[in-house]
Short mmCIF file of C-alpha atoms in Angstrom, two decimals:
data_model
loop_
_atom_site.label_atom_id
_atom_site.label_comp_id
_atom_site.label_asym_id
_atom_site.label_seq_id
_atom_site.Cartn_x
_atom_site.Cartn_y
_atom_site.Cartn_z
CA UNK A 1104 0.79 -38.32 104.58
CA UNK A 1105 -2.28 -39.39 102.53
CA UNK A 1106 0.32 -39.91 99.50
CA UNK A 1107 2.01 -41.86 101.81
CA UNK A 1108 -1.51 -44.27 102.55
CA UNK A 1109 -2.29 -44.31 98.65
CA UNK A 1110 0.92 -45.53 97.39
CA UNK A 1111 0.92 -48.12 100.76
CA UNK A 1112 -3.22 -49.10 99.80
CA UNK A 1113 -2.10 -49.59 96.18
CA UNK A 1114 0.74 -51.75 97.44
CA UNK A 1115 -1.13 -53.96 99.55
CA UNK A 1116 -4.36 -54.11 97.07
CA UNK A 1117 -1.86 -55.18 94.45
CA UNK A 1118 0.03 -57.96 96.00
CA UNK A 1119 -3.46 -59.52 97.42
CA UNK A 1120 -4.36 -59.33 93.70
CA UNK A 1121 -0.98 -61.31 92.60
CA UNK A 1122 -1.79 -63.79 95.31
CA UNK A 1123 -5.39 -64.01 94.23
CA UNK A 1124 -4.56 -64.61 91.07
CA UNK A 1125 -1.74 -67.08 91.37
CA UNK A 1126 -3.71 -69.38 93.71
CA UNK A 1127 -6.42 -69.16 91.11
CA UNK A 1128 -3.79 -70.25 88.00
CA UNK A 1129 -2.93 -73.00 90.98
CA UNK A 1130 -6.59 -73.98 91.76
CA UNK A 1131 -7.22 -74.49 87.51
CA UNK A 1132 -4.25 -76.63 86.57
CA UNK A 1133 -5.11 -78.82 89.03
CA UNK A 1134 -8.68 -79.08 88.38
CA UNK A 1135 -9.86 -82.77 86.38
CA UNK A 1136 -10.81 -82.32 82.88
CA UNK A 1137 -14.70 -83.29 82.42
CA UNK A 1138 -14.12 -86.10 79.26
CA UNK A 1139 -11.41 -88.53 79.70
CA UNK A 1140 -8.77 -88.12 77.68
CA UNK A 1141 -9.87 -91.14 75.29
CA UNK A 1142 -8.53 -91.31 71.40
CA UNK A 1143 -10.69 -90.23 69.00
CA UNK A 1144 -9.17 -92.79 65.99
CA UNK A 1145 -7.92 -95.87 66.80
CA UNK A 1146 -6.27 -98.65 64.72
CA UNK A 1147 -6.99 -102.21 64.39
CA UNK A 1148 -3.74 -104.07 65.14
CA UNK A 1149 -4.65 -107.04 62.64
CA UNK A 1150 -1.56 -109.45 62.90
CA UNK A 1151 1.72 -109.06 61.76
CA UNK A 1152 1.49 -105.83 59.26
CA UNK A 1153 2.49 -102.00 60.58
#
C-alpha cells in the first residue's frame, strides 16, 4: 500500500507542477515589456529618392 501512496503523491505533485508551470509560461507572455518597442535607426524620408 505505501507503493501505492508514493507513486499516487508523485502523480499528483507532478501534475500541480505542470500546472504551475504552464500558468507561469501563461502569466510571462502576457506580461508588458518595460521599453516600448521604439526603432533604434530611423531614416529621413527627404522627398522623392528611396
Amino acid at each position: 500500500m505505501s507503493r501505492l501512496l508514493a507513486a499516487l503523491t508523485t502523480v499528483v505533485v507532478s501534475a500541480a507542477l505542470a500546472v504551475g508551470t504552464a500558468l507561469g509560461v501563461v502569466a510571462l507572455l502576457e506580461a508588458t515589456p518595460d521599453q516600448p518597442n521604439t526603432p533604434m535607426i530611423t531614416y529621413e524620408n527627404t522627398g522623392g529618392e528611396r
